[in-house]
XYZ file of C-alpha atoms in Angstrom:
767
model
C 121.575 123.027 72.514
C 118.123 121.038 72.615
C 115.249 123.591 73.985
C 111.837 122.573 74.943
C 108.729 124.889 75.580
C 105.874 123.288 77.466
C 102.529 124.670 78.588
C 100.377 123.228 81.671
C 97.462 123.801 83.591
C 97.985 123.343 87.404
C 95.030 124.121 89.805
C 93.248 125.837 86.590
C 96.395 127.990 86.161
C 98.409 128.096 83.010
C 102.157 127.333 83.423
C 104.660 128.087 80.848
C 108.029 126.140 81.599
C 110.878 126.922 78.678
C 114.086 124.293 79.549
C 117.506 124.470 77.661
C 119.553 121.507 77.806
C 123.557 121.501 77.446
C 125.254 119.890 74.745
C 126.616 117.035 77.284
C 123.516 117.037 79.488
C 123.398 113.205 78.787
C 126.417 112.081 79.110
C 126.020 110.242 82.557
C 122.913 108.526 81.025
C 124.019 104.903 80.205
C 123.761 103.269 77.112
C 123.747 106.122 75.219
C 120.050 107.231 74.048
C 119.086 107.390 70.282
C 117.496 110.681 68.708
C 113.752 109.342 69.674
C 114.722 108.373 73.075
C 116.499 111.358 73.862
C 113.515 113.856 72.986
C 111.419 111.155 75.203
C 113.706 111.894 77.815
C 113.903 115.385 77.358
C 109.598 115.564 77.737
C 109.769 113.321 80.797
C 112.210 115.760 82.493
C 110.001 118.632 81.525
C 106.713 116.876 82.737
C 109.026 116.001 86.240
C 109.928 119.436 86.500
C 106.221 120.904 86.058
C 104.827 118.601 88.631
C 106.796 119.997 91.456
C 106.407 123.818 90.363
C 104.878 125.799 93.048
C 101.379 127.125 91.514
C 102.009 130.948 92.236
C 104.541 130.750 89.150
C 103.088 131.497 85.658
C 106.316 131.075 83.607
C 109.474 129.300 84.791
C 113.159 128.658 82.733
C 115.544 126.749 83.764
C 119.166 125.330 82.003
C 120.006 122.154 82.754
C 123.732 121.189 82.963
C 123.707 117.765 83.560
C 121.036 115.060 84.879
C 121.310 111.588 86.532
C 118.540 108.812 86.632
C 118.019 106.549 89.084
C 115.224 103.506 88.245
C 115.211 101.982 91.927
C 113.923 105.241 93.301
C 112.108 106.337 89.993
C 113.606 109.935 90.311
C 115.767 112.375 88.493
C 118.758 114.428 89.954
C 119.541 117.598 88.356
C 122.370 119.733 88.213
C 120.186 122.941 86.919
C 119.874 126.754 87.460
C 116.786 129.075 86.953
C 119.109 131.917 86.254
C 119.102 133.476 89.823
C 119.779 130.190 91.958
C 121.996 127.175 91.404
C 120.452 123.750 92.563
C 123.536 121.071 92.261
C 121.640 117.675 93.874
C 117.362 119.027 92.751
C 116.145 115.045 93.383
C 112.500 115.013 90.951
C 110.020 112.226 90.945
C 109.867 111.096 87.701
C 106.153 112.198 87.110
C 105.009 111.306 83.200
C 101.687 113.607 81.925
C 99.378 113.073 78.999
C 99.638 114.616 75.786
C 103.402 115.659 76.007
C 104.142 115.518 72.467
C 100.868 117.820 72.119
C 101.959 120.406 75.129
C 106.007 120.270 74.328
C 108.030 121.665 71.482
C 111.362 120.794 71.390
C 113.785 122.650 69.097
C 117.385 123.456 68.570
C 118.855 126.927 69.429
C 122.519 128.192 69.095
C 122.157 130.508 72.268
C 120.231 130.857 75.501
C 117.584 133.568 75.287
C 118.094 137.258 76.848
C 115.356 136.169 79.814
C 117.628 133.441 80.630
C 121.208 135.254 80.244
C 123.484 133.331 82.862
C 125.963 135.933 84.855
C 129.433 134.951 84.914
C 129.276 134.412 88.966
C 126.635 131.843 88.012
C 128.865 130.028 84.815
C 131.913 129.610 87.233
C 129.579 127.991 90.263
C 127.826 125.442 87.980
C 131.635 124.469 86.640
C 132.619 124.098 90.291
C 129.935 122.294 91.137
C 129.780 119.809 88.109
C 132.961 118.240 89.584
C 131.292 117.371 92.888
C 128.200 116.327 90.783
C 130.342 113.890 88.572
C 132.265 112.135 91.922
C 129.322 111.588 92.994
C 127.685 109.828 89.839
C 130.834 107.694 89.836
C 129.832 106.557 93.165
C 126.239 105.790 92.270
C 126.912 104.258 88.907
C 130.223 102.687 88.962
C 131.651 104.088 85.755
C 134.446 106.513 84.756
C 133.479 109.882 83.267
C 133.781 110.357 79.640
C 136.427 112.199 78.086
C 135.083 115.922 78.152
C 135.220 118.272 75.259
C 134.847 122.040 75.995
C 131.584 123.350 74.998
C 131.314 126.776 76.660
C 127.831 127.971 76.947
C 127.341 130.919 74.075
C 125.402 133.552 75.703
C 122.681 135.661 73.533
C 123.646 138.774 71.774
C 121.490 141.732 71.944
C 121.496 142.104 68.268
C 121.072 138.668 67.526
C 117.260 137.452 67.259
C 115.915 134.252 68.872
C 113.727 131.679 67.644
C 109.943 133.011 68.047
C 108.343 131.554 71.108
C 104.620 129.926 70.486
C 101.727 129.158 72.683
C 99.845 126.252 71.954
C 95.564 126.151 72.112
C 93.834 126.464 75.169
C 91.491 123.665 73.862
C 94.774 121.064 73.665
C 95.506 122.316 77.010
C 91.738 121.280 77.699
C 92.384 117.464 76.362
C 95.519 117.634 78.294
C 93.720 117.825 81.352
C 90.993 115.604 80.754
C 93.793 112.457 80.170
C 95.762 113.945 83.516
C 92.434 114.108 85.041
C 91.419 109.942 83.827
C 95.261 109.152 84.281
C 94.731 110.515 87.902
C 91.839 108.601 88.472
C 93.140 105.632 87.258
C 95.961 105.996 89.535
C 94.138 107.072 93.069
C 91.866 103.609 92.137
C 95.020 101.643 91.679
C 96.876 102.978 94.961
C 93.458 102.709 96.402
C 92.495 99.061 95.656
C 96.482 98.336 96.343
C 95.803 99.457 99.556
C 92.587 97.659 100.474
C 94.427 94.299 99.326
C 97.188 94.717 101.327
C 94.478 95.225 104.287
C 92.187 92.440 103.102
C 96.048 90.170 103.490
C 96.742 91.664 106.766
C 92.855 90.775 107.923
C 93.266 86.777 106.484
C 96.802 86.922 108.128
C 95.405 88.134 111.649
C 92.299 85.859 111.285
C 94.315 82.696 110.837
C 97.036 83.573 113.602
C 94.843 84.400 116.235
C 92.217 81.038 115.461
C 95.207 78.865 115.067
C 96.836 80.374 118.449
C 93.766 80.006 120.184
C 92.963 76.659 118.966
C 96.634 75.345 119.824
C 95.488 74.181 123.148
C 92.514 71.984 122.267
C 93.651 69.992 119.524
C 93.751 66.053 119.714
C 91.620 66.382 123.104
C 87.814 65.262 121.191
C 87.040 61.503 119.839
C 84.161 62.497 117.783
C 84.395 64.641 114.463
C 80.988 66.606 115.017
C 82.297 67.628 118.200
C 85.737 68.846 116.724
C 83.679 70.795 113.998
C 81.561 72.380 116.760
C 84.157 73.331 119.083
C 85.610 75.096 115.808
C 82.408 77.015 114.727
C 82.446 78.182 118.455
C 86.061 79.415 118.259
C 85.172 81.470 115.165
C 82.344 82.453 117.162
C 84.017 83.589 120.111
C 86.343 85.483 117.544
C 83.157 87.470 116.284
C 82.236 87.960 120.046
C 85.188 89.221 121.142
C 85.787 91.900 118.365
C 85.975 89.821 115.202
C 83.022 90.406 113.918
C 84.108 94.136 113.292
C 86.768 92.301 111.317
C 84.327 90.453 109.344
C 81.712 93.244 108.650
C 84.775 95.449 107.337
C 86.075 92.392 105.518
C 82.907 92.257 103.692
C 82.807 96.358 103.363
C 86.526 96.279 101.672
C 85.346 93.551 99.092
C 82.435 96.063 98.310
C 84.791 98.664 98.345
C 87.141 97.170 96.096
C 84.638 96.327 93.684
C 83.571 99.763 93.608
C 86.989 101.207 93.205
C 87.559 98.612 90.408
C 84.676 100.071 88.396
C 85.355 103.314 89.101
C 88.040 104.448 86.255
C 85.942 102.751 83.282
C 82.514 103.882 84.485
C 84.219 107.451 84.592
C 85.674 107.468 81.026
C 82.429 105.816 80.358
C 80.265 109.226 81.480
C 82.556 111.377 80.266
C 82.831 109.975 76.933
C 80.451 111.717 75.171
C 81.749 114.967 76.580
C 85.280 114.264 75.299
C 84.191 113.249 71.909
C 82.179 116.692 71.808
C 85.440 118.428 72.533
C 87.014 116.273 70.141
C 84.523 116.936 67.301
C 85.067 120.864 68.421
C 88.947 120.602 68.136
C 88.662 118.806 64.774
C 87.058 121.313 63.437
C 89.124 124.064 64.888
C 92.041 121.909 63.884
C 90.766 122.020 60.186
C 90.453 125.689 60.578
C 94.559 125.862 61.231
C 95.273 123.687 58.886
C 93.898 125.101 56.004
C 95.701 128.283 56.260
C 98.877 126.353 56.901
C 98.018 124.185 53.642
C 97.520 127.534 51.929
C 100.799 129.115 53.317
C 102.672 125.453 52.672
C 101.286 125.353 48.965
C 102.375 128.925 48.428
C 105.905 128.217 49.599
C 105.765 125.232 47.474
C 104.586 127.368 44.167
C 107.229 129.666 44.903
C 109.710 126.701 45.451
C 109.431 125.465 41.916
C 110.059 129.062 40.217
C 113.201 128.799 42.981
C 114.800 125.459 41.791
C 114.335 126.937 37.825
C 116.601 129.791 38.852
C 118.881 127.381 40.990
C 119.469 124.964 37.792
C 121.626 127.600 36.306
C 123.144 128.648 39.536
C 126.788 128.008 40.978
C 126.433 126.199 44.290
C 127.204 129.284 46.476
C 124.293 131.139 44.395
C 122.008 128.104 44.746
C 122.876 127.837 48.647
C 122.189 131.466 48.985
C 118.396 131.118 46.781
C 117.612 128.018 49.607
C 118.744 130.510 52.519
C 117.127 133.295 51.573
C 113.931 131.027 50.623
C 114.028 129.326 54.274
C 113.949 132.918 55.553
C 111.292 134.433 54.310
C 108.633 130.952 54.391
C 110.075 129.425 58.099
C 108.706 127.871 59.903
C 105.950 127.067 56.973
C 108.748 125.205 54.533
C 112.513 125.224 53.919
C 114.978 123.496 51.655
C 116.979 121.209 53.313
C 120.523 120.564 52.773
C 120.045 118.429 49.415
C 117.689 120.697 47.530
C 114.257 119.087 48.668
C 111.116 121.214 50.399
C 110.386 120.004 54.005
C 106.895 117.970 53.816
C 103.675 119.433 54.643
C 102.936 116.811 57.181
C 106.183 118.803 58.814
C 104.418 122.014 58.829
C 101.132 120.616 59.923
C 102.632 118.995 62.865
C 105.022 121.802 63.866
C 102.157 124.665 63.434
C 98.648 122.847 64.088
C 99.116 122.866 67.864
C 99.360 126.935 67.465
C 96.921 129.164 68.929
C 95.114 131.596 65.951
C 97.263 134.643 67.452
C 100.490 132.911 66.918
C 99.584 131.618 63.122
C 98.478 134.941 62.675
C 102.039 136.163 63.655
C 103.515 134.037 61.448
C 101.875 135.233 58.577
C 102.068 139.144 59.461
C 103.865 140.686 62.181
C 105.717 144.238 61.908
C 108.171 143.205 64.686
C 111.525 143.768 62.912
C 112.973 140.893 65.069
C 110.678 138.426 63.982
C 108.866 139.756 61.052
C 106.057 137.768 59.469
C 105.838 135.807 56.038
C 104.194 138.778 54.151
C 106.687 141.352 55.623
C 109.879 139.087 54.559
C 108.352 138.549 51.408
C 107.713 142.238 50.700
C 111.115 142.824 49.082
C 110.041 146.305 47.609
C 108.068 149.106 48.698
C 107.392 150.108 44.701
C 106.391 146.646 43.505
C 105.391 143.451 44.510
C 107.963 140.372 44.345
C 106.957 136.876 42.829
C 106.829 135.126 46.549
C 104.320 137.899 48.026
C 102.037 137.567 44.716
C 101.784 133.904 45.304
C 101.254 134.148 49.069
C 98.564 137.013 48.646
C 96.836 135.222 45.818
C 96.691 131.785 48.023
C 95.772 133.589 51.367
C 92.688 135.228 48.917
C 91.062 132.056 48.979
C 90.782 131.280 52.466
C 87.442 133.113 53.341
C 86.225 130.837 50.618
C 87.780 127.499 51.906
C 86.505 128.367 55.432
C 82.974 128.936 54.171
C 82.721 125.703 52.530
C 84.285 123.888 56.118
C 81.293 125.840 57.992
C 78.525 125.541 55.320
C 77.365 121.596 56.352
C 78.051 121.894 60.090
C 74.438 123.171 61.579
C 76.332 124.674 64.934
C 78.680 127.018 62.442
C 76.760 127.386 59.412
C 76.021 131.253 60.112
C 80.060 131.821 60.063
C 79.849 130.526 56.405
C 78.865 133.995 55.169
C 81.160 136.044 57.065
C 84.548 136.810 56.499
C 87.092 134.854 58.709
C 90.309 136.562 57.396
C 91.179 140.373 56.366
C 94.223 141.546 54.511
C 95.017 145.097 54.372
C 97.001 146.746 51.583
C 99.082 149.815 52.482
C 99.877 151.972 48.753
C 102.821 153.510 50.291
C 105.076 152.383 51.397
C 103.802 149.358 50.001
C 102.909 146.988 52.673
C 100.169 144.229 53.545
C 98.862 142.909 56.965
C 96.707 139.496 57.542
C 94.731 139.174 60.340
C 91.759 136.991 61.693
C 88.418 138.704 61.662
C 86.475 139.437 65.088
C 84.581 136.520 63.725
C 87.439 134.222 63.829
C 88.161 135.584 66.561
C 84.931 134.836 68.122
C 84.871 131.585 66.960
C 87.811 130.610 68.576
C 86.632 131.686 72.040
C 83.484 130.283 71.702
C 85.116 126.512 70.683
C 87.732 127.208 73.888
C 84.633 128.808 75.982
C 83.007 125.448 74.817
C 86.048 123.268 75.879
C 86.416 125.176 79.255
C 82.819 124.766 80.339
C 82.740 120.817 79.441
C 86.395 120.059 81.019
C 84.525 121.853 84.064
C 81.568 119.297 84.337
C 84.363 116.633 84.150
C 86.316 118.430 86.871
C 83.118 118.608 89.013
C 82.202 114.510 88.454
C 86.080 113.927 89.026
C 85.790 115.432 92.196
C 82.709 113.027 93.091
C 84.494 110.151 91.902
C 87.505 110.887 94.463
C 85.406 111.444 97.300
C 84.444 107.825 96.403
C 88.095 106.805 96.057
C 88.915 108.298 99.730
C 89.776 105.175 102.044
C 91.304 107.014 104.822
C 87.813 105.944 106.985
C 88.059 102.293 106.267
C 91.844 101.930 106.743
C 91.250 103.934 110.667
C 88.432 101.346 110.886
C 90.233 98.545 110.179
C 93.207 99.441 112.061
C 90.899 99.678 115.048
C 89.136 96.435 114.602
C 92.732 94.640 114.150
C 94.275 96.043 117.275
C 90.756 95.212 119.185
C 90.705 91.515 118.402
C 94.080 91.282 118.417
C 93.738 92.523 122.548
C 91.194 89.915 122.742
C 93.103 86.805 122.118
C 93.995 85.728 125.606
C 90.112 86.656 126.590
C 88.990 83.969 123.933
C 91.045 81.179 125.033
C 89.061 81.075 128.501
C 85.933 80.101 126.913
C 87.015 77.606 124.280
C 88.821 75.970 127.062
C 85.701 75.677 128.820
C 83.657 75.002 125.496
C 86.050 72.108 125.057
C 85.773 70.822 128.600
C 82.058 70.191 127.868
C 81.881 68.888 124.757
C 84.510 65.797 126.325
C 81.682 65.627 129.424
C 79.065 65.359 126.164
C 81.096 62.652 124.598
C 81.649 60.821 127.763
C 77.704 60.799 128.721
C 77.177 59.856 124.590
C 79.557 56.728 125.332
C 77.350 56.092 128.400
C 74.238 56.516 125.959
C 75.306 54.449 122.953
C 75.974 51.179 125.591
C 72.378 52.032 127.162
C 70.782 52.206 123.343
C 72.507 48.650 122.793
C 71.065 46.732 125.784
C 67.697 48.652 125.121
C 67.593 47.002 121.668
C 67.871 43.702 123.328
C 65.096 44.598 125.489
C 62.632 45.650 122.597
C 63.642 42.318 121.044
C 62.562 40.386 123.875
C 59.230 41.926 124.109
C 58.449 40.845 120.427
C 60.253 37.376 120.852
C 57.664 36.987 123.987
C 54.445 38.086 121.810
C 55.505 35.605 119.006
C 55.813 32.772 121.518
C 52.429 33.393 122.837
C 51.084 33.306 119.572
C 52.262 30.409 118.349
C 51.694 28.550 121.751
C 47.853 29.389 121.522
C 47.924 28.142 117.717
C 49.972 24.981 117.772
C 49.537 23.372 121.243
C 47.317 21.019 122.346
C 44.805 22.197 124.244
C 45.019 19.591 126.638
C 48.911 21.219 127.749
C 47.038 23.700 130.132
C 50.379 23.637 132.478
C 52.708 24.452 129.424
C 50.639 27.258 128.322
C 50.413 28.234 131.753
C 54.165 28.278 132.036
C 54.149 29.964 128.692
C 52.048 32.796 129.345
C 53.700 33.589 132.816
C 57.084 33.749 130.939
C 55.815 36.170 128.247
C 54.164 38.187 130.980
C 57.643 38.058 133.224
C 59.451 39.207 130.227
C 56.770 42.222 129.985
C 57.077 43.739 133.393
C 61.091 43.567 133.250
C 60.981 45.287 129.862
C 58.862 47.888 131.323
C 60.991 48.232 134.020
C 64.182 48.666 131.861
C 62.227 50.879 129.645
C 61.659 53.382 132.470
C 65.442 53.120 133.638
C 66.401 53.855 129.612
C 64.324 56.578 130.167
C 65.816 58.295 133.051
C 68.935 58.131 131.286
C 67.562 60.000 128.080
C 66.110 62.487 130.316
C 69.225 63.258 132.181
C 71.325 63.273 128.961
C 69.082 65.800 127.427
C 69.888 68.296 130.250
C 73.265 67.845 130.095
C 72.979 68.370 126.165
C 70.853 71.644 126.582
C 73.475 72.884 129.089
C 76.316 72.342 126.346
C 74.648 73.147 123.718
C 73.418 76.525 125.062
C 76.886 77.680 126.413
C 78.229 81.163 124.766
C 81.552 83.033 125.019
C 79.783 86.180 126.374
C 77.063 83.657 128.687
C 76.690 85.034 131.891
C 75.756 82.211 133.994
C 77.690 79.095 132.655
C 76.850 75.351 133.214
C 77.324 74.181 136.556
C 80.797 71.580 135.937
C 79.863 69.880 139.311
C 76.258 69.372 138.318
C 77.024 67.989 135.125
C 79.746 65.692 136.799
C 76.946 64.270 139.247
C 74.490 63.954 135.945
C 76.924 61.455 134.443
C 77.589 59.605 137.556
C 74.246 58.839 137.984
C 73.895 57.928 134.626
C 76.505 55.551 135.160
C 74.492 54.066 138.488
C 71.477 53.936 136.381
C 73.172 51.893 133.375
C 74.242 49.149 135.676
C 71.077 48.756 136.810
C 69.797 48.656 132.999
C 72.633 46.342 132.397
C 71.587 44.081 135.259
C 67.628 43.955 133.897
C 68.930 43.292 130.392
C 71.109 39.865 131.583
C 67.708 38.765 133.461
C 65.943 39.158 130.158
C 68.574 37.910 128.456
C 67.977 34.733 130.426
C 64.832 34.644 129.787
C 64.885 35.278 126.162
C 66.672 31.786 126.195
C 63.990 30.004 127.537
C 61.413 31.833 125.292
C 63.737 30.535 122.728
C 63.645 27.057 123.895
C 59.929 27.380 124.192
C 60.000 28.017 120.640
C 62.228 25.317 119.572
C 59.877 23.148 121.004
C 57.046 24.117 119.636
C 58.196 24.298 116.376
C 59.852 20.609 116.505
C 56.748 19.201 118.199
C 54.985 20.600 114.861
C 57.500 19.171 112.236
C 56.993 15.811 113.760
C 54.331 14.129 111.433
C 54.843 10.689 112.238
C 52.015 9.229 110.553
C 52.484 10.605 107.492
C 56.401 9.638 107.490
C 55.093 6.094 108.212
C 52.407 5.737 105.309
C 55.018 7.290 102.902
C 57.303 4.682 103.880
C 54.830 1.602 103.351
C 54.249 2.994 100.160
C 57.986 2.935 99.363
C 58.155 -0.678 100.539
C 55.465 -1.833 98.902
C 56.490 -0.909 95.620
C 59.841 -2.465 96.524
C 58.473 -5.528 97.016
C 55.969 -5.775 93.939
C 58.672 -4.751 91.657
C 60.805 -7.736 93.195
C 57.995 -10.233 92.501
C 57.257 -9.063 88.951
C 60.924 -10.670 88.219
C 59.914 -13.834 89.935
C 56.538 -14.472 88.787
C 57.779 -13.558 85.304
C 61.100 -15.149 84.611
C 61.460 -15.318 80.903
C 64.898 -15.108 78.961
C 68.217 -15.760 79.673
C 67.732 -17.516 83.023
C 72.053 -16.886 84.103
C 71.215 -12.979 83.118
C 67.575 -13.241 85.394
C 69.256 -14.650 88.073
C 71.887 -12.027 88.498
C 68.938 -9.511 88.370
C 67.266 -11.415 90.709
C 70.225 -11.588 93.193
C 71.064 -7.821 92.634
C 67.210 -6.447 93.129
C 66.769 -8.867 96.510
C 70.212 -7.041 97.817
C 68.231 -3.429 97.318
C 65.142 -4.653 98.351
C 66.850 -5.924 101.793
C 68.395 -2.766 101.989
C 65.096 -1.158 101.794
C 63.599 -3.202 104.207
C 66.476 -2.470 106.277
C 65.262 1.163 106.232
C 62.079 1.187 106.635
C 62.546 -0.708 110.017
C 65.010 1.724 110.967
C 62.824 4.440 110.072
C 59.941 2.868 112.242
C 62.225 2.097 115.377
C 63.109 6.091 115.124
C 59.871 7.109 114.584
C 58.888 5.493 117.995
C 62.086 6.897 120.042
C 60.730 10.513 118.698
C 57.341 9.483 120.190
C 58.539 9.232 123.502
C 60.932 11.861 123.573
C 58.363 13.959 122.442
C 56.169 12.410 125.230
C 58.752 12.891 127.885
C 59.336 16.498 126.900
C 55.645 17.761 126.822
C 55.030 16.023 129.841
C 58.064 17.501 131.259
C 56.793 20.905 130.469
C 53.010 20.393 131.343
C 54.386 19.507 134.600
C 53.789 21.928 137.586
C 57.556 21.706 138.035
C 59.781 24.523 136.680
C 62.378 22.685 134.264
C 65.197 24.778 133.567
C 66.508 26.207 130.060
C 69.254 23.533 129.999
C 67.054 20.575 130.559
C 64.953 21.932 127.807
C 67.760 22.295 125.545
C 69.286 19.060 125.879
C 66.052 17.098 125.160
C 65.278 19.311 122.033
C 69.131 18.490 121.185
C 68.669 14.532 121.488
C 65.005 15.228 119.492
C 67.115 17.072 116.922
C 70.047 14.383 116.605
C 66.749 11.658 116.175
C 65.031 13.870 113.394
C 68.439 13.664 111.694
C 68.792 10.173 112.046
C 65.176 9.922 110.590
C 65.697 12.650 107.588
C 69.345 10.144 106.935
C 67.099 7.064 106.765
C 64.817 8.216 104.618
C 67.337 9.795 101.979
C 68.555 6.138 101.809
C 65.426 4.268 101.175
C 64.561 6.639 98.179
C 68.093 6.071 96.926
C 68.021 2.654 96.946
C 64.244 2.547 95.561
C 65.618 4.633 92.721
C 68.192 1.759 92.280
C 65.403 -1.049 92.140
C 63.330 0.897 89.589
C 66.140 1.003 87.445
C 66.942 -2.935 87.578
C 63.465 -3.545 86.984
C 63.238 -1.653 83.980
C 66.940 -3.142 83.010
C 65.398 -6.831 83.664
C 62.236 -5.708 81.603
C 64.286 -4.804 78.560
C 66.633 -8.066 78.266
C 63.096 -9.746 78.336
C 62.404 -8.036 74.841
């Protein structure tokens, strides 16, 4: 059957656990395990068992008859006994610990050891309980029980010796503990961050839920985006005021704590890296110390095996097997022949024995216990002479002090050991016997390594405790839960102020719409003032000084416009003042404000704004009328300025004379083809007649314009108040005449151009 011997350090106490497995222990594990998987599973069972054992025990033994594994719950169920009590449903959480390969030694044994001798009643009870255990397994795993083969448990006979039990080095346990500490720090950090992230998600969910709930009644009631944004900000601020502030602080603290905890495992490992390296360095030297002994023993076994193989070549199979068995008994557990006659490799011996303590290695070399003799005792086959195998072993052991001197001489910390013997071999002449042991110096060296490792381990434990305090999150969990409960209680209280603020913002929008209309009218008022000033400046420059009454009318119109504009500006300022008061009352509103805005007062102010705006609109309409008159006067001055009759008449006269000159030139010099000349004359006379007609029309229009201008200026310069409509009508008549004048001028220019072309063509024909 399989056996596992384990060493653990729990709460500073060393715990030894031996576990023996029934031949059919894994028959309910599906799919079946291969050898490697089975050994890993055995180690996992041992780690899990050790994790649940109370710390008051230092040694425990178990026999496991069946095991079930439940991946869904990450547990094992065992049918087992400790030799006194039977547990047919021991549920063990799966717990894998570090360095399981180093701490757990697996072996094959034929019987249970005497300390775990099972009484007949225990065997009977286990067999009785096996049926119910397997029945439950069928239900849980839904497959039939495998075919059973009888394999009764063999009890140990008192005369039969068992495999010697060894203890691993305490230094190895130190590394195991350090590995467990690092793993524990990682697990705590991982679990803590998992909890904190869960709290973060819960906070976000509750915050969003509360915000959506309290904002539900306020949606789609405000028109402007900036007011919607203010309402959202107000809601967020309300959540803060009504307990949400604690949530925001807690959220920030959670984020900081998550960042802090996330860095702890790597930070812890970095801080203990140097300490761990020192431990590893010490252990490497100690491991080399032990490996040198193992190598010496293996070399001795190998040398003797060479001699034995020579004898085996001439021996029959039975004698050959006997030789190999004798060899295996003498040199176990350092080396052994396999069934195929090959010697087990050195690496196997190093792996199997390298983790043992010096005391165990010493016992392997030399032990007077008849049940578990050492190699020296097993090779000492005669009281009178040294056997060949003994001579070889003794010779190889005799090299160790020199080997150890070379190991220590280049190490400043242990150089003094190079001058000291690490082993002692005692020869007893009769009856001939030999004893091997590590010297007091060697054991002192081993203790110094163990003490060093323990001191370093204690330092690491102290550091881990400090980090574990940092990893504690009970307080922040409690604070977060209280903050969440508080803000949820305040949800209904938040709705009132937010609804109030929404209604205030609606009043702000109403007053804002009134101000928007007022601002448009105010812009027209400002434009009226600018137009009046512009008219006054234009009149002073462009109106004849004799038109005194016209100038007076313009000045009076400008004065009236400015007066009305000032009155309108005062009205506008009243509206601005009221609007400022409304906005100030609304903008200063807060969820915890004791004195809230007087809604009735705000409504009265909005009503007052509407009434004042009606006055402003009335003044604006008056100003628009004045603006129209200003524009009429402005147009009159502009048109009068552009009516330059003498210039136009002079230009027309010049063009007419040019046309006449071109025609006379052809008439006075008629040389050339007479028929062709007559054609040119006829065409040029027609064109000239058109030019003459244009000139007459222009003179007539100019005369009419002059009369219209005089009439308009006379009306404007009279004491009578002429209406804007009358002025506009007169200006319309003048405008039409100006357009007719421009049309005649363009026609005259066109005809003159044609005449010039004809004159040029006639000249060319003459030549």
